[in-house]
Tab-separated table of C-alpha atoms in Angstrom:
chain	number	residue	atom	x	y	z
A	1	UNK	CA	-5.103	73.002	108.705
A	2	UNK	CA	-3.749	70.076	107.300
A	3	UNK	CA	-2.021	70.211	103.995
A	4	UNK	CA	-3.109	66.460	102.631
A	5	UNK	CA	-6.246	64.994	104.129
A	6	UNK	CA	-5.905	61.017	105.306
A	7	UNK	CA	-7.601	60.407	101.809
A	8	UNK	CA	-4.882	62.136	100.089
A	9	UNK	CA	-2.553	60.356	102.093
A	10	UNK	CA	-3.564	56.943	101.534
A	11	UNK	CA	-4.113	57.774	97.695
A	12	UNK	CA	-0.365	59.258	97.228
A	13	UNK	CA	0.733	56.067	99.714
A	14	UNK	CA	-0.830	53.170	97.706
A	15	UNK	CA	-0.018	55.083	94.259
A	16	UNK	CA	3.792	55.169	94.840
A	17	UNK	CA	3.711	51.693	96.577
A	18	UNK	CA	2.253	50.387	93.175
A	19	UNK	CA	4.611	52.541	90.405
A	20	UNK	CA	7.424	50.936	92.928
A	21	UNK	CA	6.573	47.307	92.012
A	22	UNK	CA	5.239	47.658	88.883
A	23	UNK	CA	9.149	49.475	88.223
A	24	UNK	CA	10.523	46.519	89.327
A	25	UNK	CA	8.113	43.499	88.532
A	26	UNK	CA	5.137	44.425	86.050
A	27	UNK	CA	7.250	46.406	83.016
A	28	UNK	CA	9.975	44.301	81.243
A	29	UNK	CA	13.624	45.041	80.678
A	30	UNK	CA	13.804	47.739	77.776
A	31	UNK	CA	16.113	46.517	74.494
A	32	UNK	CA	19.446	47.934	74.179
A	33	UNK	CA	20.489	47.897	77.670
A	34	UNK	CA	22.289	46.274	79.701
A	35	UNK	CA	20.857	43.883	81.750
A	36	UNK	CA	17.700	45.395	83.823
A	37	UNK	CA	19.565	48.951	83.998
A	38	UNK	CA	16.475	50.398	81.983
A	39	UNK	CA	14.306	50.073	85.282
A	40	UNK	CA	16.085	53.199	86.568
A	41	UNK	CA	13.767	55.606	84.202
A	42	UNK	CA	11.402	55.289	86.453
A	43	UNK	CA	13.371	57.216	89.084
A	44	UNK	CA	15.953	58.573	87.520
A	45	UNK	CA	13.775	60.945	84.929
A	46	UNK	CA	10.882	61.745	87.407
A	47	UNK	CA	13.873	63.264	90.179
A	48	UNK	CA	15.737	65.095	87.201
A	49	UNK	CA	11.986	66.211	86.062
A	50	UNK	CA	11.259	67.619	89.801
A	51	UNK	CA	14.829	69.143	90.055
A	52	UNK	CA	13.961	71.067	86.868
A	53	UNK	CA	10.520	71.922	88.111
A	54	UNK	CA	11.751	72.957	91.723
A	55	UNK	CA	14.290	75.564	90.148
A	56	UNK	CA	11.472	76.649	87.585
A	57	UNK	CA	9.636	77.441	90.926
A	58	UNK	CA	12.437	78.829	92.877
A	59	UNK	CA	12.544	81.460	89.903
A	60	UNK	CA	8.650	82.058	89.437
A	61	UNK	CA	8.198	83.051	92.786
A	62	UNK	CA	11.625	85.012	93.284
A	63	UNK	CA	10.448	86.876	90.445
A	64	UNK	CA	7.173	87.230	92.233
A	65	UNK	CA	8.658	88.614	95.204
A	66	UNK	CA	10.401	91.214	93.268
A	67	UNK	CA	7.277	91.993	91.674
A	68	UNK	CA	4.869	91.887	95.093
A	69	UNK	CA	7.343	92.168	98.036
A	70	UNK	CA	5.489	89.396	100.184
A	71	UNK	CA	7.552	87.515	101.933
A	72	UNK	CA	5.118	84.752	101.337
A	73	UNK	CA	6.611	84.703	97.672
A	74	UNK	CA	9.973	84.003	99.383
A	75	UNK	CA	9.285	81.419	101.518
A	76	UNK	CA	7.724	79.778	98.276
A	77	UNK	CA	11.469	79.730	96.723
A	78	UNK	CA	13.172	78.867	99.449
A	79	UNK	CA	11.455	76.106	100.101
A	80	UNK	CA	11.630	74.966	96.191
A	81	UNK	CA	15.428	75.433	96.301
A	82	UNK	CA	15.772	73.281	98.895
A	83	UNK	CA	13.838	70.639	97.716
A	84	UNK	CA	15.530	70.926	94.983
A	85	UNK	CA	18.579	70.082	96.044
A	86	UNK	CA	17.208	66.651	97.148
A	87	UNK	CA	16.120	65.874	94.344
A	88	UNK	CA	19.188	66.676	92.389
A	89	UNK	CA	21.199	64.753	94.514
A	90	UNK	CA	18.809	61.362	93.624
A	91	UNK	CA	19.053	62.286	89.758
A	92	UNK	CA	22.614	62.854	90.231
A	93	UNK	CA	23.139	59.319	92.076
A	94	UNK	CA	21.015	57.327	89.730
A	95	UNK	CA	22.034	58.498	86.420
A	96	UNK	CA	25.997	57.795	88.254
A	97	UNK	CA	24.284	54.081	88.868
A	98	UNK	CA	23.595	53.837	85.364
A	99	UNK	CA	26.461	55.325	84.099
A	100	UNK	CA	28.657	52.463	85.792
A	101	UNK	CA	26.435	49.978	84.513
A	102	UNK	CA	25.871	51.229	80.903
A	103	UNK	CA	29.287	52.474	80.441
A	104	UNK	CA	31.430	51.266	82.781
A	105	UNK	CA	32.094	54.482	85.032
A	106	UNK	CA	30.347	56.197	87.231
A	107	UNK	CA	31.633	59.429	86.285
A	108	UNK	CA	32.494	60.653	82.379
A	109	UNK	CA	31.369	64.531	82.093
A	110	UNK	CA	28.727	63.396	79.336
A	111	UNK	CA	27.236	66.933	78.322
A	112	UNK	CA	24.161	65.898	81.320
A	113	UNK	CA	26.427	65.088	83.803
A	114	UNK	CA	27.558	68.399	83.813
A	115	UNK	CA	24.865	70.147	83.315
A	116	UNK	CA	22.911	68.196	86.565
A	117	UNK	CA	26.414	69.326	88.205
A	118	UNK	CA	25.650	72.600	87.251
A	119	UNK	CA	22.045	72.681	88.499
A	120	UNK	CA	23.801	71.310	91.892
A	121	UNK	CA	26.400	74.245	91.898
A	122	UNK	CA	23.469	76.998	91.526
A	123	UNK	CA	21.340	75.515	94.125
A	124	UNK	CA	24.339	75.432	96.400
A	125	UNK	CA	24.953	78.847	95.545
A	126	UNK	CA	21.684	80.329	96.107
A	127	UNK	CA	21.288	78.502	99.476
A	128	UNK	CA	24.738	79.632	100.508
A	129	UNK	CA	23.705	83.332	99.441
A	130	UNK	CA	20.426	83.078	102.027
A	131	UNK	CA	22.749	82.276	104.890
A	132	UNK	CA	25.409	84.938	104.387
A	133	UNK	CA	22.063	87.204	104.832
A	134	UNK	CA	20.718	88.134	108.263
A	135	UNK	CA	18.069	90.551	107.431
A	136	UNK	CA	14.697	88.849	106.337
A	137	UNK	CA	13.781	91.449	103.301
A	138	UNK	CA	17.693	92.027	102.219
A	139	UNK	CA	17.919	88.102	102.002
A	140	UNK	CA	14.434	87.929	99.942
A	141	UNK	CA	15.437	90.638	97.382
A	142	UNK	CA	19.633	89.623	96.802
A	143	UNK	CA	18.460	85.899	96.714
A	144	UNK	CA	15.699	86.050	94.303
A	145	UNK	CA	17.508	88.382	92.474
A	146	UNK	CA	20.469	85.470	91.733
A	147	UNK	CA	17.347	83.163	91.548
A	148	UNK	CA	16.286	84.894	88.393
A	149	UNK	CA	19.925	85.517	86.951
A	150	UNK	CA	21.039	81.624	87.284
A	151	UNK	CA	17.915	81.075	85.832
A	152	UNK	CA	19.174	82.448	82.128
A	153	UNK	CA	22.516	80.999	82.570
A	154	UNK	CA	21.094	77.357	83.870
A	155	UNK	CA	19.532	77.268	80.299
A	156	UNK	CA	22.915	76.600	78.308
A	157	UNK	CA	24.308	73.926	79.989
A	158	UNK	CA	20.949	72.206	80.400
A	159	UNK	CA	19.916	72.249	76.798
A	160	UNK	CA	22.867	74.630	74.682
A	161	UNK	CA	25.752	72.631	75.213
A	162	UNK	CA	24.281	69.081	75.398
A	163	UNK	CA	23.620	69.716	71.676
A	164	UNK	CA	26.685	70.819	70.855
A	165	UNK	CA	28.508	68.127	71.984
A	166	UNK	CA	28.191	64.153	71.332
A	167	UNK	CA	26.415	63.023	74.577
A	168	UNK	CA	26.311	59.092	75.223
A	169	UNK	CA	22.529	59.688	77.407
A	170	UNK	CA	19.558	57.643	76.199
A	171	UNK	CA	17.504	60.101	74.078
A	172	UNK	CA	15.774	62.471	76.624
A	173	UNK	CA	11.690	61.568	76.827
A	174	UNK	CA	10.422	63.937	74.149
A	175	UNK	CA	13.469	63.462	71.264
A	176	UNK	CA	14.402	64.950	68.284
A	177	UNK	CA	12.054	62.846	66.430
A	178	UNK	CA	9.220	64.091	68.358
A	179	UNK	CA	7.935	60.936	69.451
A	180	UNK	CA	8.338	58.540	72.688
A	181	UNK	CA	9.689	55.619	71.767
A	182	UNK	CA	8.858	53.110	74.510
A	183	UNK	CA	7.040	49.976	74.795
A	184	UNK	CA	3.532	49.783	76.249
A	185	UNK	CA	3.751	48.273	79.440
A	186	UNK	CA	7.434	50.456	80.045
A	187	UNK	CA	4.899	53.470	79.083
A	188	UNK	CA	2.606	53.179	81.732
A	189	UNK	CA	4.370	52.807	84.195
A	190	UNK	CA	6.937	55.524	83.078
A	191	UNK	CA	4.086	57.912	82.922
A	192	UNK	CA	2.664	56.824	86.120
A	193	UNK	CA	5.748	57.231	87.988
A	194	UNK	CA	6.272	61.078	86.860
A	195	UNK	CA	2.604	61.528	88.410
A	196	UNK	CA	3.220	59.835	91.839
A	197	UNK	CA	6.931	61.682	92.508
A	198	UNK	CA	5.484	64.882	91.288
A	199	UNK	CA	2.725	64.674	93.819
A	200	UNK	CA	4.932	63.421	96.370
A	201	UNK	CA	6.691	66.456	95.521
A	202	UNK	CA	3.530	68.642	95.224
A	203	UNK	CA	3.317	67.327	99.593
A	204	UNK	CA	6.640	67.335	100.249
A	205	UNK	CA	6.739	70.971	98.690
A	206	UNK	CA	3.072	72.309	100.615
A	207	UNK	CA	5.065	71.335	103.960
A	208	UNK	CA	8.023	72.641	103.666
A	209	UNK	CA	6.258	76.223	102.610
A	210	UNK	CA	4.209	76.119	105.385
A	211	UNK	CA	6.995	75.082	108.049
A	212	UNK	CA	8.568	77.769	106.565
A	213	UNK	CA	6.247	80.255	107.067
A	214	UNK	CA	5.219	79.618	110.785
A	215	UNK	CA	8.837	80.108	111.530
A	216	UNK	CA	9.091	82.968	109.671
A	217	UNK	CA	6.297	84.127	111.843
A	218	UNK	CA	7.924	83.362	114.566
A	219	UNK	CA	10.476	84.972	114.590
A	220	UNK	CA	9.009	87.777	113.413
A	221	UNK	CA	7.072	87.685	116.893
A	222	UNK	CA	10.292	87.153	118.570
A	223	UNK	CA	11.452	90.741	117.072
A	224	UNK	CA	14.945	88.577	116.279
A	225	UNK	CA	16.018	87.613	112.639
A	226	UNK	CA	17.358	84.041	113.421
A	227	UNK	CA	15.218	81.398	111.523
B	1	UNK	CA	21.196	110.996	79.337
B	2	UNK	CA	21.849	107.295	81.308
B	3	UNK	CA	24.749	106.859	78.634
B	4	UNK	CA	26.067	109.957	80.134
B	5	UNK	CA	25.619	109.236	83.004
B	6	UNK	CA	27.228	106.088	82.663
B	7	UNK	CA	30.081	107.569	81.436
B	8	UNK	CA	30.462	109.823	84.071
B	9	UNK	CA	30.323	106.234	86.679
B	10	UNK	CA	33.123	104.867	84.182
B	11	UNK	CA	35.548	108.087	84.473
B	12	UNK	CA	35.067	108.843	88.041
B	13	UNK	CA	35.979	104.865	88.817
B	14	UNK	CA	38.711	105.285	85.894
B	15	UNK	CA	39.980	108.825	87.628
B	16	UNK	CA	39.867	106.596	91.377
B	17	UNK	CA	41.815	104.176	90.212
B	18	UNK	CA	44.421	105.743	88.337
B	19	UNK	CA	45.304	107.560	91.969
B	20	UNK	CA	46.137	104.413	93.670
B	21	UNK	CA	46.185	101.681	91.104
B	22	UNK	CA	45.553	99.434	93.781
B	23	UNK	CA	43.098	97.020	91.510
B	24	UNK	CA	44.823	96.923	88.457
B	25	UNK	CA	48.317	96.278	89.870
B	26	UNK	CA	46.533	93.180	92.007
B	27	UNK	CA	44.975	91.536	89.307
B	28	UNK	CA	48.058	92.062	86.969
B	29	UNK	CA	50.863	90.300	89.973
B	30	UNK	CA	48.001	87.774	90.170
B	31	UNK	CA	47.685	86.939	86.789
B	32	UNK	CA	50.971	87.418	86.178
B	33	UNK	CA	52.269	84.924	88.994
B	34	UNK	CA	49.360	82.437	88.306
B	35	UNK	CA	50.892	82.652	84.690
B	36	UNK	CA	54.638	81.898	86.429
B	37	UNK	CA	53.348	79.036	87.856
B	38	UNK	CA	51.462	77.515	85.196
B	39	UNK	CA	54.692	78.072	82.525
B	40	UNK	CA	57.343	76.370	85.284
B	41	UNK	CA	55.187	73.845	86.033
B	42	UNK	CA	53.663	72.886	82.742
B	43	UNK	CA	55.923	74.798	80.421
B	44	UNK	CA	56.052	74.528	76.179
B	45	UNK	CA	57.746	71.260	76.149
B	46	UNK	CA	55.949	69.338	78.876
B	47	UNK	CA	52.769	68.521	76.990
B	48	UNK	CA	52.994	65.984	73.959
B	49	UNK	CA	51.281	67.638	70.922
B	50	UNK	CA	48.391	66.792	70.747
B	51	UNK	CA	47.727	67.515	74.039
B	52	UNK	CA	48.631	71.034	73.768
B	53	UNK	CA	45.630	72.922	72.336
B	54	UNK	CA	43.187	70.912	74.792
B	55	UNK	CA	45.298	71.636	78.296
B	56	UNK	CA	46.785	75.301	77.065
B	57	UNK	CA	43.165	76.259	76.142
B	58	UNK	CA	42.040	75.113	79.463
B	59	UNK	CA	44.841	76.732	81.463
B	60	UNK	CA	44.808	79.865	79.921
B	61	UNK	CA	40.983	79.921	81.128
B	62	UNK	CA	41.739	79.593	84.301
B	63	UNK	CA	44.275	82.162	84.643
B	64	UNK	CA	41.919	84.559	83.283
B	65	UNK	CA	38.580	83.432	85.275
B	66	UNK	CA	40.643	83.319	88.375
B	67	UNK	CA	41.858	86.940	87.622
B	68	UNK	CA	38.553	87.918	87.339
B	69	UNK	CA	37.221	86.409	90.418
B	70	UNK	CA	39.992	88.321	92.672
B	71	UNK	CA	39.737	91.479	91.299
B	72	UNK	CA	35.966	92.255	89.725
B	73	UNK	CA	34.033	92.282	93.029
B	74	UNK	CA	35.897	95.631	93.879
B	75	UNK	CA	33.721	97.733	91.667
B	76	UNK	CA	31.031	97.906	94.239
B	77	UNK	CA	32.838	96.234	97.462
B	78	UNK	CA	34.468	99.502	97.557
B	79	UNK	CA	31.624	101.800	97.146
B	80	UNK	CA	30.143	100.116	100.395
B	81	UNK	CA	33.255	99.902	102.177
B	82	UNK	CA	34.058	103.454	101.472
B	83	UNK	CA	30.625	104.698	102.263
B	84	UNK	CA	30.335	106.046	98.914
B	85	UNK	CA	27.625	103.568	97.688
B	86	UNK	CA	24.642	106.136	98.904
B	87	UNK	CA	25.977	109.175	97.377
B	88	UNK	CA	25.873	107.086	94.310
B	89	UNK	CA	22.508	106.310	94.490
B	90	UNK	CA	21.271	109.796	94.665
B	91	UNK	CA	23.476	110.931	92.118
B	92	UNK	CA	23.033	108.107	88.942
B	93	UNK	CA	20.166	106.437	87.718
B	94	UNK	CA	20.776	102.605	88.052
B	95	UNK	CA	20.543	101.771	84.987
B	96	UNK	CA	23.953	104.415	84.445
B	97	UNK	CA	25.681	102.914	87.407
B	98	UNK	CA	25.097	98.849	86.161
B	99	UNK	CA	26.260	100.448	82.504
B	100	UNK	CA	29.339	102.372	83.844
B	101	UNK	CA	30.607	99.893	86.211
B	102	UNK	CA	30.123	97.252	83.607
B	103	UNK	CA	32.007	99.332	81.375
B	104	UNK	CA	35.059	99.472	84.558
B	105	UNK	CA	35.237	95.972	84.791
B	106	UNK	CA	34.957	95.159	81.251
B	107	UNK	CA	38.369	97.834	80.885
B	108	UNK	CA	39.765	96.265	84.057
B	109	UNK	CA	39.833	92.692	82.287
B	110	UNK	CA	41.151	94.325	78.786
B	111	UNK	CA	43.807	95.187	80.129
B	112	UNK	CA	44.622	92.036	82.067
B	113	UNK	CA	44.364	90.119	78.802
B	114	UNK	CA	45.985	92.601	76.866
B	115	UNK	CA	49.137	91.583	78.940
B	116	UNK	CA	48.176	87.842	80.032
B	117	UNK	CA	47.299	86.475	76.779
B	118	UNK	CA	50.252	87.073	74.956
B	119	UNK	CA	52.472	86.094	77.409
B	120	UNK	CA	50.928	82.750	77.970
B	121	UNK	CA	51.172	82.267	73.862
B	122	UNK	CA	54.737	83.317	74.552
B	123	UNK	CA	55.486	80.616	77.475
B	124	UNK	CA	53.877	78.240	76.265
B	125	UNK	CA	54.033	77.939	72.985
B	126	UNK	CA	50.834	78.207	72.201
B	127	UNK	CA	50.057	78.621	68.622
B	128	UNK	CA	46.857	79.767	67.178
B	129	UNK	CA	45.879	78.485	63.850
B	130	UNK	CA	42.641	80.959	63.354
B	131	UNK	CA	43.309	84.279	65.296
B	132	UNK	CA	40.285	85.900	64.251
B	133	UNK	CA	37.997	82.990	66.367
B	134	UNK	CA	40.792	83.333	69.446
B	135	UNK	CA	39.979	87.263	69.339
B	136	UNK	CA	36.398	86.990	68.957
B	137	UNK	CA	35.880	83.805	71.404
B	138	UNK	CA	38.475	86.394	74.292
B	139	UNK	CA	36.450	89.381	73.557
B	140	UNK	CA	32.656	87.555	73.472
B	141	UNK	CA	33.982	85.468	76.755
B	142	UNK	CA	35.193	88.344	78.650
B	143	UNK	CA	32.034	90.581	78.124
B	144	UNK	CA	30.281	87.350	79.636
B	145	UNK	CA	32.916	87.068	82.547
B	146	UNK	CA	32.548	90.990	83.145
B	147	UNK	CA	28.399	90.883	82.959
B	148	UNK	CA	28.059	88.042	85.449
B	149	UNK	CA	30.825	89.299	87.874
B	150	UNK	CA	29.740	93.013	87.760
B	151	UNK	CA	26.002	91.744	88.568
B	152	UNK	CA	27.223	89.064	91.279
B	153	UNK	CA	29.251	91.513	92.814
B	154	UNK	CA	26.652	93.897	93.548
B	155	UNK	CA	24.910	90.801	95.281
B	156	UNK	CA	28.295	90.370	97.009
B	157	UNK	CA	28.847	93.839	97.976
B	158	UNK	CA	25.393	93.873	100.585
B	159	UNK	CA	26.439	90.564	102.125
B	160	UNK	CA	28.720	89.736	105.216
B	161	UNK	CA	30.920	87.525	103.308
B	162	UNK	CA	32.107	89.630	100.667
B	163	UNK	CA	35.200	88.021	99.603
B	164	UNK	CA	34.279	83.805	100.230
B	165	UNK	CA	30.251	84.621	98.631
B	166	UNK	CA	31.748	85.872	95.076
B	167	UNK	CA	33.559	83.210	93.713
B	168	UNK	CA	31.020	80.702	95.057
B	169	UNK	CA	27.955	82.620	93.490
B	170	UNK	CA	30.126	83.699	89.995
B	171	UNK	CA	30.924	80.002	89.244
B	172	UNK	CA	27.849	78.461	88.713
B	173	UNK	CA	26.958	81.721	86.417
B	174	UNK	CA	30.433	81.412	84.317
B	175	UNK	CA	30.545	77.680	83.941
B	176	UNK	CA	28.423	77.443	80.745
B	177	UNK	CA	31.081	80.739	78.998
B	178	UNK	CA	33.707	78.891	80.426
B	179	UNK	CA	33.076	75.790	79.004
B	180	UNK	CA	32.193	77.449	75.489
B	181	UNK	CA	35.127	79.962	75.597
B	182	UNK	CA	37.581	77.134	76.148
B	183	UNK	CA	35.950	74.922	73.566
B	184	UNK	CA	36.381	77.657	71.145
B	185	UNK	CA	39.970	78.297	71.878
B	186	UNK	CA	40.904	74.428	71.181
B	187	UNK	CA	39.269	75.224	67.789
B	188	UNK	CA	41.295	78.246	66.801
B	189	UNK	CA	44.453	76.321	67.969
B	190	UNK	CA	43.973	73.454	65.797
B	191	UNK	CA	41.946	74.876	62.516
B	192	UNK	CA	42.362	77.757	60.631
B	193	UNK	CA	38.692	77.759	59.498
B	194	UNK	CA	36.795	80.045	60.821
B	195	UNK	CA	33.211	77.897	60.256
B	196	UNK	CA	34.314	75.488	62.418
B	197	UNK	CA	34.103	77.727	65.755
B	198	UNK	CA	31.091	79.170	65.007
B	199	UNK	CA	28.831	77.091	67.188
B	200	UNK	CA	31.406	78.281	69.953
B	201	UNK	CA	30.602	81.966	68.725
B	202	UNK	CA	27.028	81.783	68.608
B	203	UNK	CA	26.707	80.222	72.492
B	204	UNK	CA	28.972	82.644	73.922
B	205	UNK	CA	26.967	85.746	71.702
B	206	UNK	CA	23.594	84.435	73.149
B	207	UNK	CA	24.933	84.226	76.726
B	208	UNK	CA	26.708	87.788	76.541
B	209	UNK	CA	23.371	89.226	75.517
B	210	UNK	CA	20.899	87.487	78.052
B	211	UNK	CA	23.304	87.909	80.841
B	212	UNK	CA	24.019	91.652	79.725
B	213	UNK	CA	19.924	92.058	79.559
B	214	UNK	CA	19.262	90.147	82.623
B	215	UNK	CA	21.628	91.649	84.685
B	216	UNK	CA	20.324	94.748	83.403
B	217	UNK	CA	17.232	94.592	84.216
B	218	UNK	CA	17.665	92.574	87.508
B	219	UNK	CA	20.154	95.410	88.854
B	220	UNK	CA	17.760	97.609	90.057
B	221	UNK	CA	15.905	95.396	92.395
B	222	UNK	CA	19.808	94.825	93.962
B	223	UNK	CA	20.712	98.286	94.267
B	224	UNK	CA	18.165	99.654	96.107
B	225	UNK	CA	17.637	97.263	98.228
């Protein structure tokens, strides 16, 4: 069985075509930045957004799989971890992009540089901890088990410490003043970007479960542990 | 009755080690030559002053997390080297085991800063305008550093890669502490009032707890598995 029909295909195809020139050509620089650097909301946010939502995921089902002991619930995280790291990597690179243009370096430990750096370091972490484990159900239970216990520390640097210190970032979406401050037009197409990377996540994410699984299966057939 | 039990965990490591002293006497030459290094190379007189509290405060951080990362993971490394890990099982609750090893590693890293910090004030010079926030940011960040690593080293301790997997899986864990402890220690270097470290205090207090409850809870899955 397929996991996105042609339809859905097309849909998801056409939808980020459109968010991709409407970034570039349809909503106008916003005020206060330099140049057209304000463009890059509409892919740097919606990556940091799915990097958020991936490790959310990686913990729900680890914590699952604690709970239910299907292996199902492991391949879930697994999958979401790596993903994860993909998208990290893009938030990473195009909040660096805007660093250098906003403030002329690519690299200042502003409180959400190193807290994305953080994010980075646990994913790397957890992935490292699944290879250094041959057997499937030992792997499953150590792994989520770190899933859930980077998931209280990840917490602090993401939203503690940013507050603590003076951080140069653009107010994050939904600010302190409890209201988003953009222009109509950057709005839209803001809003309509989060939709089509989410669902290009929501694919991306379906696949890489389901590859996941088969070769799970596999090997399970096989009698060996490699996968 | 886990409390007990947890006590009896603590004294039985406590009674282990005392017999060969192997742990204590590694992390202490460790620290203790990390600290060597640091003083020759840095030294009192190096920095300019008002340098001092930000890259002391850092340093002596780093001494102490890198203490903790060689010598923590023993507490149950050895049990599954030795073979002794399933006797323990049958014998404690988990809950009592998490508690009492806690409680070893928690002593193991007393003692290391009962002898590092002072020292380092000593070599370097360091001054401390507000020792009650230094005391209170050492003890709050080692009960953090001792939580994380007595949790990741169960983790460690079923793995093929004991040794490399620790430090790799404790960073990411001690970063935000790290980052909090160290903050706080620049603060009771440079002002004597107490108010001003208190966001410093309050982070690492909410960390100590979640990661002492998390762990807590979490350990069980780990240690029957």
């Amino acid at each position: 069985m397929q996991v996105l029909g042609t339809a859905g295909k097309v849909v998801l195809g056409l939808g980020m075509a459109v968010v991709l020139w409407a970034a570039f050509l349809y909503a106008h620089p916003a005020e206060s930045f330099v140049g057209e650097s304000s463009r890059i909301v509409f892919f740097h946010v919606p990556t940091a957004w799915i990097s958020a939502l991936a490790f959310l995921l990686a913990a729900l089902h680890s914590g699952l799989y604690l709970k239910t002991r299907k292996m199902e619930r492991d391949d879930a995280a697994a999958a979401a971890a790596r993903l994860g790291v993909l998208f990290c990597v893009l938030a990473t690179v195009t909040g660096s992009l805007f660093a250098k243009v906003m403030w002329n370096s690519y690299w200042n430990w502003d409180p959400r540089q190193t807290s994305i750096v953080l994010l980075l370091l646990v994913y790397g972490a957890y992935l490292g901890l699944r290879q250094a484990i041959e057997e499937p159900e030992r792997r499953a239970t150590l792994s989520a088990a770190y899933a859930l216990i980077a998931f209280v520390s990840v917490p602090f640097l993401m939203f503690a410490v940013p507050r603590m210190y003076a951080s140069l970032h653009p107010d994050t979406v939904i600010n302190a003043r409890g209201r988003i401050e953009m222009s109509p037009d950057i709005k839209l197409v803001f809003f309509s970007s989060m939709i089509a990377f989410t669902a290009l996540f929501a694919w991306m994410y379906a696949l890489d479960v389901k590859a996941t699984r088969l070769v799970r299966r596999l090997s399970e057939r096989a009698g060996g542990f490699e996968a | 009755m886990i409390l007990r039990a947890a006590a009896a965990v603590f004294v039985k490591d406590l009674r282990t080690e005392w017999r060969t002293r192997v742990a204590i006497n590694a992390l202490l030459l460790f620290a203790f030559s990390v600290l060597v290094l640091v003083g020759y190379a840095v030294g009192p007189t190096r920095l300019t002053l008002e340098d001092r509290p930000v890259v002391n405060s850092v340093l002596l951080w780093i001494v102490l997390f890198f203490s903790a990362m060689t010598g923590l993971s023993r507490a149950f490394v050895n049990e599954e080297e030795t073979g002794t890990a399933a006797a323990l099982r049958l014998s404690a609750p988990p809950a009592a085991v998490f508690l009492g090893k806690l409680l070893g590693n928690l002593a193991l890293l007393g003692v290391v800063m009962a002898v590092v910090v002072p020292l380092f004030l000593a070599l370097m010079s360091f001054g401390i305008a507000a020792p009650g926030l230094f005391l209170a940011v050492l003890a709050l960040g080692g009960v953090g550093i001792a939580a994380a690593s007595t949790f990741i080293a169960a983790i460690v301790a079923k793995t093929a890669a004991k040794g490399a997997l620790f430090a790799v899986l404790a960073t990411p864990l001690l970063l935000p502490p790290l980052v909090a402890a160290v903050t706080g220690t620049q603060i009771a270097a440079t002002q004597p009032d107490l108010v001003a470290g208190l966001d410093a205090v309050r982070l690492l207090f909410a960390y100590d707890g979640l990661m002492v409850t998390a762990s807590f809870f979490l350990f069980d899955a780990v240690w029957r598995e």
